[in-house]
Amino acid sequence: MGKAQKYVLLGDATYPLQDWILKPYQEDETLSQRQLQFNYRLKRAHSVIENAFLRLKARWQILLKCDDCSLELLPTLVLACCILHNVCEAHDSPFNQEWLEGTEPTELPKPCQPAPTAMEDGRAEQVRELMCQYFESCGEG
């Protein structure tokens, strides 16, 4: 939309809206069509990410039990698994669907209650609005 944006993380309704955390609009009957479309696309993107992490953990099952290494090593371990996973994908190393059997999608701990609005960043609504405009310009899908 003609405005450079930095990277953002996808959150759910329990996280505060920040210019680096996108979260859906609160579901109620007052949402516009474009806000509903934003929520739908955010949910779809989130499911793609969940599937990617599921495949990553299935291929590199050490990620299922990261308590075997020190916290200092953990970021390097995850990065190494991501790099090796991408090398395997780039070289058409087949992904064995049976690997998924031992990797149940797990819910990560997250806040139970929505974050107070005082924690929200006013500039973040502009980022979310730009994303709404972008999704609207892309059409359905």
XYZ file of C-alpha atoms in Angstrom:
141
model
C 0.000 0.000 0.000
C 3.003 2.252 -0.539
C 4.201 2.187 3.077
C 7.123 0.026 4.134
C 6.310 -2.239 7.061
C 8.544 -4.196 9.365
C 7.961 -7.829 10.221
C 5.116 -8.726 12.569
C 4.204 -11.736 14.656
C 0.730 -13.213 14.559
C -1.089 -13.320 17.856
C -4.547 -14.196 19.013
C -7.063 -12.096 20.901
C -5.294 -12.577 24.247
C -2.214 -10.631 23.149
C -1.994 -6.840 23.159
C -2.136 -5.187 19.752
C 1.337 -3.847 19.045
C 2.943 -2.602 15.855
C 4.895 -5.881 15.875
C 2.029 -8.207 16.970
C -1.007 -8.496 14.726
C -4.111 -9.821 16.374
C -7.635 -10.282 15.062
C -10.411 -7.806 15.597
C -12.677 -8.757 18.485
C -15.457 -10.911 17.048
C -18.863 -9.282 17.357
C -21.729 -8.187 15.141
C -20.220 -4.739 14.485
C -17.260 -5.952 12.399
C -17.129 -4.706 8.833
C -16.642 -7.074 5.910
C -12.987 -6.058 5.580
C -12.379 -6.666 9.305
C -13.957 -10.112 8.984
C -11.744 -10.769 5.964
C -8.692 -9.650 7.964
C -9.588 -12.065 10.785
C -10.119 -14.881 8.279
C -6.769 -14.309 6.572
C -4.965 -13.994 9.882
C -6.448 -17.327 10.959
C -5.404 -18.958 7.667
C -1.856 -17.620 7.998
C -1.701 -18.911 11.552
C -2.707 -22.418 10.411
C 0.023 -22.404 7.730
C 2.566 -21.528 10.411
C 1.273 -24.274 12.708
C 1.603 -26.816 9.885
C 5.134 -25.658 9.089
C 6.205 -26.048 12.716
C 4.494 -29.422 12.896
C 6.513 -30.630 9.878
C 9.701 -29.159 11.348
C 9.151 -30.952 14.665
C 8.226 -34.186 12.877
C 11.434 -34.184 10.802
C 13.659 -33.080 13.692
C 12.115 -34.753 16.721
C 14.782 -33.404 19.035
C 12.579 -30.279 19.009
C 9.896 -32.271 20.813
C 12.155 -32.695 23.839
C 14.297 -29.595 24.006
C 14.769 -30.091 27.714
C 17.797 -32.201 26.739
C 19.897 -29.104 26.077
C 20.761 -25.871 27.809
C 18.722 -22.721 27.241
C 21.785 -21.030 25.750
C 21.980 -23.732 23.065
C 18.265 -23.790 22.259
C 18.153 -20.909 19.710
C 21.109 -22.424 17.834
C 19.476 -25.859 17.878
C 16.212 -24.500 16.464
C 18.041 -22.474 13.821
C 20.113 -25.507 12.802
C 16.949 -27.608 12.459
C 15.317 -24.884 10.340
C 18.346 -24.697 8.043
C 18.589 -28.482 7.699
C 14.841 -28.700 7.094
C 15.080 -26.111 4.310
C 18.044 -27.950 2.758
C 16.008 -31.177 2.772
C 13.005 -29.414 1.222
C 15.183 -27.706 -1.418
C 16.693 -31.048 -2.435
C 13.339 -32.830 -2.574
C 14.150 -35.100 0.340
C 10.799 -36.802 0.859
C 8.847 -35.980 3.979
C 7.597 -39.157 5.601
C 3.992 -38.642 6.712
C 4.493 -41.324 9.382
C 6.766 -38.881 11.216
C 3.678 -36.828 12.049
C 2.232 -39.657 14.164
C 4.433 -38.814 17.140
C 3.974 -35.074 16.921
C 0.632 -33.939 18.234
C 0.033 -30.231 17.749
C 0.393 -28.739 21.202
C -1.018 -25.532 22.483
C 1.678 -23.249 23.749
C 0.938 -21.557 27.042
C -0.663 -18.185 26.506
C -2.539 -15.697 28.617
C -6.052 -16.745 29.679
C -7.511 -13.261 29.670
C -7.237 -10.661 26.912
C -4.500 -8.134 27.495
C -5.712 -4.829 28.931
C -6.238 -2.181 26.283
C -3.743 0.004 28.158
C -1.036 -2.381 26.899
C -2.012 -1.759 23.282
C 0.014 0.510 21.043
C -1.990 3.207 19.278
C 0.242 3.007 16.189
C -0.549 -0.682 15.887
C -4.085 0.014 14.713
C -2.573 1.826 11.703
C -0.560 -1.302 10.872
C -3.653 -3.479 11.166
C -5.634 -1.046 9.021
C -2.920 -1.137 6.340
C -3.095 -4.925 6.361
C -6.888 -4.722 6.003
C -6.448 -2.479 2.970
C -3.860 -4.833 1.516
C -6.090 -7.899 1.943
C -9.001 -5.998 0.438
C -6.896 -5.071 -2.609
C -5.886 -8.726 -3.093
C -9.476 -9.897 -3.481
C -11.006 -13.043 -2.026
C -9.001 -16.076 -0.994
